[in-house]
Amino acid sequence: MPVVATNQWLDHYLTKKLGFPDLDMGIQRDTLCPHLTNYYTSITTEEIHQHLLQNGLFPPSISDEKTINKMYERNIWRNVESEFNKLKVDWNGPDVPLFIFPSNLENEQLRIDFNGLAGLAHQNKLFLFVSSQPTDKEIQALLTHEYNHVCRLNYLNQEEKTITLLDAMILEGLAEMAVHERMGKEYLAKWTSMYSLEHALKYWKGEVESNLHLQKGSIRHQQFMYGNDSIPKWMGYNIGFHLVCSFVENTTCTVNQLLRMPTEQILEESAFK
């Protein structure tokens, strides 16, 4: 399946928009989201729109046309499709639809911490939210990370809301290990190096190990992954990376092998057991 031609949907959006943000938000919803209803079940276009906005989709602004034109100039759709096809072959991964949209550069964290890049991976679809800021290699790293999620989610084959904290940490660690394996450590996410292995192990023993069963739908699960007032920022992500790294050091397994390995086996042969 080729990368979906969302550029055509964006062109339609540009011809319809009026220059008034509140009105253009509805126009954005009505020009983009009806195309996506076949990829979701029991969800309205309004809910799809809010879901995408929460995960990195651009809000309407006066710079939309400039941003989209730059994406054309960069051949974003063609370049992503080329790398996407390589990943599918190398990992024997599922042929899912991939949707590319501009990202929300009004979001300070997204702009500063992630250079205007975000992704959203499901078992049966993948979204990339990009801007003109990142290099082609940085976009490739995003694709590598997010498509790795798709492959792993297909192996786990369960409702996403039932993904446990342990599953989620390994999911994130495995995706960044894939970036490291294919592109080198300079393209790793900032959270991979925020805390040392020793710090991660200490926090694991003190707080995380007794909560590995928490499911994604729970608030506490999200707090362990992203942090809060008492949990360090991105702690779960960082632990996941160290856990997967230590497993690879102990076993010399490749990312391709890890993608279809039981979660408990990865834990058992890591530094965290």
XYZ file of N, CA and C in Angstrom, residues 41-234:
582
model
N -13.491 2.672 13.741
C -14.810 2.093 13.966
C -15.515 2.853 15.083
N -16.792 3.113 14.875
C -17.650 3.737 15.897
C -17.072 5.041 16.422
N -16.639 5.898 15.513
C -16.070 7.185 15.905
C -16.454 8.221 14.848
N -16.828 9.412 15.285
C -17.280 10.464 14.374
C -16.087 11.229 13.805
N -16.357 12.013 12.759
C -15.294 12.840 12.186
C -14.801 13.867 13.204
N -15.685 14.358 14.053
C -15.280 15.295 15.104
C -14.311 14.617 16.072
N -14.603 13.379 16.447
C -13.726 12.654 17.368
C -12.386 12.326 16.712
N -12.420 11.970 15.437
C -11.166 11.731 14.706
C -10.333 13.007 14.680
N -10.979 14.130 14.404
C -10.284 15.411 14.327
C -9.622 15.745 15.662
N -10.351 15.601 16.747
C -9.796 15.899 18.063
C -8.647 14.950 18.401
N -8.788 13.711 18.019
C -7.739 12.706 18.242
C -6.446 13.116 17.545
N -6.560 13.575 16.306
C -5.376 13.981 15.544
C -4.781 15.272 16.098
N -5.624 16.226 16.456
C -5.136 17.484 17.031
C -4.372 17.227 18.329
N -4.852 16.304 19.132
C -4.197 15.988 20.402
C -2.846 15.311 20.203
N -2.645 14.737 19.025
C -1.413 13.979 18.786
C -0.443 14.653 17.822
N -0.750 15.897 17.413
C 0.245 16.621 16.622
C -0.231 17.298 15.362
N -1.497 17.131 14.974
C -2.002 17.775 13.755
C -2.000 19.292 13.903
N -1.633 19.984 12.831
C -1.581 21.447 12.839
C -2.957 22.076 13.008
N -3.074 23.136 13.805
C -4.305 23.924 13.817
C -4.240 24.934 12.674
N -5.364 25.316 12.092
C -5.348 26.275 10.978
C -4.655 27.578 11.355
N -3.873 28.113 10.422
C -3.193 29.393 10.642
C -2.898 30.037 9.291
N -2.393 31.267 9.342
C -2.105 31.995 8.091
C -0.902 31.395 7.355
N -0.115 30.568 8.041
C 1.087 30.002 7.413
C 0.857 28.635 6.772
N -0.392 28.173 6.747
C -0.688 26.830 6.230
C -0.161 26.622 4.813
N -0.471 27.540 3.920
C -0.090 27.365 2.515
C 1.425 27.303 2.365
N 2.122 28.169 3.092
C 3.581 28.174 3.041
C 4.147 26.846 3.535
N 3.595 26.340 4.627
C 4.065 25.072 5.193
C 3.844 23.916 4.231
N 2.660 23.843 3.663
C 2.332 22.741 2.748
C 3.173 22.824 1.478
N 3.398 24.044 0.978
C 4.242 24.205 -0.213
C 5.674 23.754 0.053
N 6.171 24.028 1.244
C 7.522 23.578 1.599
C 7.594 22.059 1.669
N 6.502 21.451 2.129
C 6.466 19.988 2.163
C 6.522 19.426 0.748
N 5.861 20.080 -0.189
C 5.948 19.690 -1.599
C 7.380 19.835 -2.102
N 7.992 20.978 -1.803
C 9.355 21.247 -2.266
C 10.340 20.212 -1.737
N 10.085 19.744 -0.529
C 10.968 18.753 0.105
C 10.662 17.324 -0.374
N 9.647 17.152 -1.203
C 9.247 15.811 -1.667
C 8.973 14.865 -0.489
N 8.308 15.405 0.526
C 8.088 14.640 1.751
C 7.371 13.325 1.476
N 6.297 13.374 0.705
C 5.500 12.165 0.479
C 6.315 11.103 -0.256
N 7.048 11.509 -1.276
C 7.839 10.549 -2.054
C 8.984 9.970 -1.224
N 9.680 10.834 -0.466
C 10.807 10.365 0.327
C 10.371 9.406 1.428
N 9.262 9.729 2.078
C 8.753 8.848 3.124
C 8.336 7.511 2.538
N 7.693 7.547 1.388
C 7.242 6.293 0.774
C 8.419 5.379 0.446
N 9.515 5.950 -0.024
C 10.689 5.155 -0.360
C 11.232 4.440 0.865
N 11.367 5.152 1.974
C 11.875 4.545 3.203
C 10.860 3.580 3.815
N 9.585 3.910 3.698
C 8.511 3.054 4.213
C 8.558 1.683 3.539
N 8.757 1.669 2.248
C 8.830 0.405 1.512
C 10.031 -0.431 1.952
N 11.154 0.229 2.255
C 12.332 -0.493 2.740
C 12.062 -1.130 4.097
N 11.431 -0.370 4.983
C 11.145 -0.888 6.320
C 10.224 -2.097 6.264
N 9.210 -2.023 5.416
C 8.264 -3.134 5.307
C 8.969 -4.422 4.871
N 9.918 -4.282 3.964
C 10.667 -5.451 3.490
C 11.622 -5.939 4.576
N 12.395 -5.023 5.151
C 13.420 -5.403 6.125
C 12.826 -6.058 7.362
N 11.667 -5.592 7.785
C 11.058 -6.123 8.997
C 9.909 -7.090 8.699
N 9.666 -7.367 7.416
C 8.527 -8.216 7.046
C 7.274 -7.728 7.759
N 7.063 -6.404 7.672
C 5.999 -5.756 8.426
C 4.690 -5.642 7.674
N 3.626 -5.292 8.376
C 2.296 -5.179 7.765
C 2.206 -3.992 6.813
N 1.369 -4.130 5.813
C 1.176 -3.086 4.800
C 0.003 -2.211 5.230
N 0.289 -1.229 6.072
C -0.764 -0.369 6.620
C -0.763 0.982 5.903
N -1.894 1.694 5.915
C -1.919 3.039 5.342
C -1.116 4.013 6.195
N -0.389 4.911 5.533
C 0.417 5.912 6.220
C -0.059 7.294 5.783
N -0.427 8.126 6.739
C -0.968 9.461 6.483
C 0.024 10.514 6.963
N 0.322 11.484 6.115
C 1.258 12.559 6.459
C 0.525 13.893 6.469
N 0.692 14.639 7.581
C 0.091 15.963 7.709
C 1.118 16.919 8.318
N 0.933 18.222 8.148
C 1.770 19.188 8.867
C 1.545 19.067 10.371
N 2.581 19.399 11.129
C 2.501 19.300 12.586
C 2.161 20.641 13.223
N 1.885 20.590 14.497
C 1.466 21.767 15.255
C 2.683 22.493 15.832
N 3.176 23.494 15.124
C 4.339 24.240 15.598
C 3.972 25.285 16.639
N 2.681 25.418 16.937
C 2.269 26.274 18.048
C 2.495 25.590 19.391
N 2.687 24.266 19.346
C 2.969 23.484 20.546
C 4.460 23.610 20.867
N 4.772 24.303 21.961
C 6.171 24.608 22.277
C 6.995 23.353 22.506
N 6.434 22.376 23.220
C 7.179 21.145 23.476
C 7.477 20.408 22.179
N 6.493 20.334 21.299
C 6.672 19.661 20.024
C 7.731 20.374 19.188
N 7.700 21.697 19.208
C 8.636 22.489 18.400
C 10.058 22.416 18.940
N 10.218 22.499 20.250
C 11.552 22.573 20.848
C 12.137 21.189 21.130
N 11.359 20.324 21.781
C 11.883 19.015 22.172
C 11.948 18.023 21.022
N 11.045 18.168 20.041
C 10.973 17.167 18.969
C 11.132 17.776 17.576
N 11.573 19.030 17.521
C 11.854 19.700 16.250
C 10.664 19.639 15.292
N 9.465 19.768 15.855
C 8.272 19.823 15.019
C 7.850 18.498 14.428
N 8.206 17.395 15.082
C 7.853 16.066 14.586
C 7.022 15.302 15.608
N 5.999 14.600 15.127
C 5.184 13.749 15.997
C 4.645 12.587 15.169
N 4.294 11.527 15.853
C 3.739 10.367 15.159
C 2.631 9.742 15.974
N 1.812 8.961 15.302
C 0.709 8.258 15.945
C 0.579 6.895 15.274
N 0.879 5.851 16.028
C 0.881 4.501 15.466
C -0.236 3.666 16.063
N -0.964 2.984 15.199
C -1.958 1.993 15.597
C -1.602 0.674 14.922
N -2.270 -0.367 15.300
C -1.995 -1.670 14.707
C -2.282 -1.676 13.211
N -3.252 -0.861 12.767
C -3.681 -0.916 11.368
C -3.510 0.395 10.603
N -2.794 1.361 11.149
C -2.588 2.640 10.470
C -1.495 3.428 11.163
N -0.974 4.426 10.429
C 0.156 5.196 10.926
C 0.039 6.636 10.452
N 0.270 7.579 11.365
C 0.249 9.007 11.045
C 1.612 9.614 11.359
N 2.090 10.468 10.453
C 3.272 11.278 10.709
C 2.875 12.743 10.610
N 3.268 13.526 11.609
C 3.034 14.964 11.606
C 4.408 15.632 11.495
N 4.634 16.345 10.407
C 5.973 16.868 10.121
C 5.921 18.371 9.851
N 7.088 18.992 9.781
C 7.180 20.404 9.441
C 8.375 20.601 8.518
N 8.646 21.840 8.161
C 9.789 22.124 7.299
C 11.081 22.245 8.098
N 11.000 22.182 9.442
C 12.181 22.319 10.295
C 13.138 21.133 10.207
N 12.661 19.903 10.369
C 13.584 18.769 10.480
C 14.229 18.390 9.153
N 15.362 17.719 9.257
C 16.044 17.198 8.080
C 15.343 15.933 7.589
N 15.714 15.494 6.399
C 15.159 14.249 5.869
C 15.500 13.074 6.790
N 16.699 13.093 7.362
C 17.118 12.014 8.262
C 16.276 11.996 9.539
N 15.931 13.171 10.028
C 15.099 13.236 11.240
C 13.695 12.709 10.958
N 13.169 13.005 9.776
C 11.866 12.461 9.387
C 11.965 10.945 9.223
N 13.075 10.484 8.682
C 13.298 9.046 8.544
C 13.341 8.371 9.914
N 13.962 9.027 10.889
C 14.011 8.479 12.245
C 12.612 8.391 12.842
N 11.790 9.417 12.614
C 10.402 9.387 13.086
C 9.658 8.211 12.471
N 9.781 8.049 11.163
C 9.107 6.941 10.481
C 9.582 5.600 11.031
N 10.877 5.463 11.237
C 11.434 4.217 11.760
C 10.834 3.896 13.122
N 10.796 4.892 13.993
C 10.238 4.713 15.330
C 8.766 4.312 15.273
N 7.980 5.058 14.499
C 6.534 4.826 14.506
C 6.149 3.535 13.785
N 6.822 3.209 12.682
C 6.474 1.956 12.000
C 6.920 0.759 12.827
N 7.988 0.912 13.596
C 8.374 -0.149 14.520
C 7.245 -0.424 15.507
N 6.586 0.649 15.972
C 5.410 0.483 16.835
C 4.332 -0.356 16.145
N 4.063 -0.041 14.886
C 3.032 -0.769 14.139
C 3.358 -2.265 14.113
N 4.610 -2.580 13.816
C 5.025 -3.982 13.753
C 4.874 -4.675 15.104
N 5.295 -3.983 16.155
C 5.210 -4.567 17.495
C 3.756 -4.734 17.945
N 2.928 -3.740 17.651
C 1.506 -3.822 18.004
C 0.823 -4.975 17.271
N 1.250 -5.243 16.052
C 0.685 -6.378 15.323
C 1.100 -7.692 15.970
N 2.313 -7.743 16.493
C 2.734 -8.955 17.198
C 1.933 -9.119 18.496
N 1.791 -8.042 19.262
C 1.052 -8.120 20.531
C -0.415 -8.447 20.286
N -0.989 -7.851 19.229
C -2.341 -8.180 18.771
C -3.375 -8.152 19.895
N -3.466 -6.999 20.547
C -4.464 -6.822 21.596
C -4.963 -5.377 21.564
N -6.065 -5.125 22.230
C -6.584 -3.765 22.269
C -5.548 -2.846 22.901
N -5.364 -1.675 22.277
C -4.296 -0.788 22.741
C -4.502 -0.341 24.185
N -5.739 -0.203 24.599
C -5.994 0.248 25.968
C -5.600 -0.798 26.995
N -5.380 -2.056 26.560
C -4.976 -3.108 27.489
C -3.461 -3.328 27.499
N -2.715 -2.550 26.716
C -1.258 -2.649 26.725
C -0.755 -2.316 28.134
N 0.056 -3.181 28.699
C 0.548 -2.957 30.057
C 1.710 -1.963 30.072
N 2.054 -1.518 31.270
C 3.183 -0.603 31.421
C 4.464 -1.257 30.911
N 4.671 -2.523 31.211
C 5.857 -3.220 30.721
C 5.854 -3.295 29.199
N 4.709 -3.647 28.612
C 4.588 -3.677 27.151
C 4.944 -2.316 26.555
N 4.410 -1.247 27.170
C 4.592 0.104 26.633
C 6.050 0.550 26.723
N 6.710 0.256 27.824
C 8.110 0.641 27.962
C 8.977 -0.079 26.935
N 8.731 -1.363 26.758
C 9.497 -2.115 25.764
C 9.144 -1.649 24.355
N 7.899 -1.320 24.116
C 7.471 -0.795 22.818
C 8.302 0.439 22.447
N 8.446 1.369 23.404
C 9.193 2.599 23.143
C 10.697 2.332 23.041
N 11.204 1.492 23.929
C 12.629 1.179 23.870
C 13.021 0.481 22.593
N 12.180 -0.425 22.147
C 12.440 -1.153 20.903
C 12.430 -0.211 19.702
N 11.508 0.740 19.688
C 11.421 1.676 18.562
C 12.672 2.543 18.465
N 13.194 2.980 19.608
C 14.423 3.784 19.563
C 15.654 2.927 19.283
N 15.642 1.677 19.712
C 16.730 0.773 19.343
C 16.757 0.581 17.823
N 15.572 0.572 17.210
C 15.500 0.476 15.754
C 16.130 1.702 15.096
N 15.874 2.878 15.666
C 16.491 4.103 15.148
C 18.007 4.012 15.295
N 18.470 3.554 16.438
C 19.910 3.418 16.675
C 20.538 2.442 15.688
N 19.873 1.335 15.463
C 20.403 0.290 14.585
C 20.483 0.761 13.140
N 19.484 1.506 12.678
C 19.426 1.909 11.272
C 20.128 3.233 10.998
N 20.186 4.128 11.993
C 20.614 5.486 11.701
C 21.727 6.018 12.600
N 21.951 5.401 13.728
C 23.000 5.862 14.626
C 22.464 6.646 15.800
N 23.286 6.758 16.846
C 22.827 7.344 18.099
C 22.507 8.826 18.000
N 23.048 9.518 16.975
C 22.773 10.957 16.863
C 21.317 11.260 16.551
N 20.560 10.265 16.130
C 19.141 10.474 15.804
C 18.205 9.946 16.889
N 18.771 9.531 18.018
C 17.933 9.052 19.109
C 17.169 10.201 19.760
N 16.008 9.892 20.302
C 15.197 10.881 21.014
C 15.919 11.339 22.281
N 15.630 12.559 22.715
C 16.290 13.126 23.891
C 16.075 12.280 25.137
N 14.887 11.667 25.233
C 14.585 10.927 26.469
C 15.435 9.677 26.650
N 16.088 9.199 25.586
C 16.924 7.997 25.728
C 18.128 8.250 26.631
N 18.581 9.505 26.697
C 19.784 9.819 27.471
C 19.512 10.758 28.650
N 18.246 10.948 28.992
C 17.922 11.843 30.107
C 18.400 11.299 31.447
N 18.403 9.967 31.599
C 18.809 9.338 32.848
C 19.731 8.160 32.536
N 20.682 7.916 33.404
C 21.627 6.811 33.225
C 20.951 5.470 33.492
N 21.633 4.409 33.099
C 21.142 3.060 33.402
C 21.003 2.876 34.909
N 21.951 3.373 35.661
C 21.915 3.227 37.119
C 20.689 3.935 37.706
N 20.419 5.131 37.204
C 19.248 5.877 37.688
C 17.964 5.144 37.306
N 17.908 4.629 36.085
C 16.724 3.898 35.622
C 16.491 2.648 36.472
N 17.563 1.925 36.776
C 17.436 0.722 37.602
C 16.957 1.059 39.008
N 17.473 2.136 39.555
C 17.061 2.552 40.898
C 15.583 2.890 40.924
N 15.109 3.629 39.920
C 13.700 3.996 39.896
C 12.826 2.776 39.620
N 13.318 1.882 38.781
C 12.603 0.637 38.502
C 12.342 -0.139 39.788
N 13.378 -0.313 40.584
C 13.249 -1.077 41.826
C 12.352 -0.363 42.833
N 12.444 0.959 42.877
C 11.710 1.692 43.892
C 10.249 1.944 43.572
N 9.926 2.116 42.287
C 8.577 2.549 41.923
C 7.891 1.709 40.843
N 8.641 1.323 39.833
C 8.020 0.797 38.615
C 7.734 -0.695 38.680
N 8.651 -1.461 39.228
C 8.578 -2.925 39.151
C 7.269 -3.483 39.684
N 6.701 -2.849 40.688
C 5.452 -3.346 41.273
C 4.211 -2.874 40.517
N 4.404 -2.108 39.431
C 3.260 -1.562 38.683
C 3.258 -1.974 37.208
N 3.980 -3.012 36.873
C 4.139 -3.404 35.472
C 2.827 -3.840 34.825
N 1.846 -4.211 35.638
C 0.568 -4.702 35.125
C -0.386 -3.579 34.715
N -0.075 -2.340 35.100
C -0.989 -1.233 34.806
C -1.265 -1.132 33.318
N -2.543 -0.938 32.961
C -2.919 -0.870 31.551
C -2.925 0.570 31.046
N -2.782 0.708 29.731
C -2.642 2.017 29.095
C -3.797 2.948 29.411
N -4.960 2.402 29.635
C -6.120 3.238 29.911
C -6.094 3.903 31.271
N -5.175 3.496 32.146
C -5.146 4.052 33.498
C -4.282 5.312 33.555
N -4.670 6.231 34.416
C -3.912 7.473 34.585
C -2.511 7.184 35.106
N -2.395 6.248 36.031
C -1.093 5.943 36.622
C -0.118 5.412 35.573
N -0.616 4.621 34.647
C 0.212 4.126 33.534
C 0.812 5.299 32.779
N -0.003 6.273 32.435
C 0.471 7.436 31.688
C 1.474 8.245 32.505
N 1.249 8.339 33.804
C 2.170 9.092 34.660
C 3.550 8.435 34.715
N 3.576 7.120 34.777
C 4.866 6.434 34.774
C 5.592 6.626 33.445
N 4.855 6.706 32.355
C 5.485 6.878 31.046
C 5.967 8.318 30.846
N 5.107 9.281 31.134
C 5.402 10.678 30.795
C 5.930 11.499 31.964
N 5.664 11.064 33.197
C 6.083 11.801 34.369
C 4.980 12.689 34.927
N 5.158 13.110 36.163
C 4.265 14.082 36.815
C 5.061 14.774 37.928
N 4.395 15.333 38.899
C 5.105 16.065 39.953
C 6.059 15.182 40.744
N 5.736 13.915 40.870
C 6.571 13.015 41.672
C 7.363 12.002 40.843
N 7.034 11.854 39.565
C 7.711 10.907 38.677
C 8.513 11.698 37.642
N 9.796 11.430 37.486
C 10.608 12.186 36.527
C 10.049 12.127 35.099
N 10.219 13.226 34.371
C 9.730 13.341 33.002
C 10.298 12.225 32.119
N 9.415 11.593 31.336
C 9.773 10.547 30.366
C 10.437 9.329 31.031
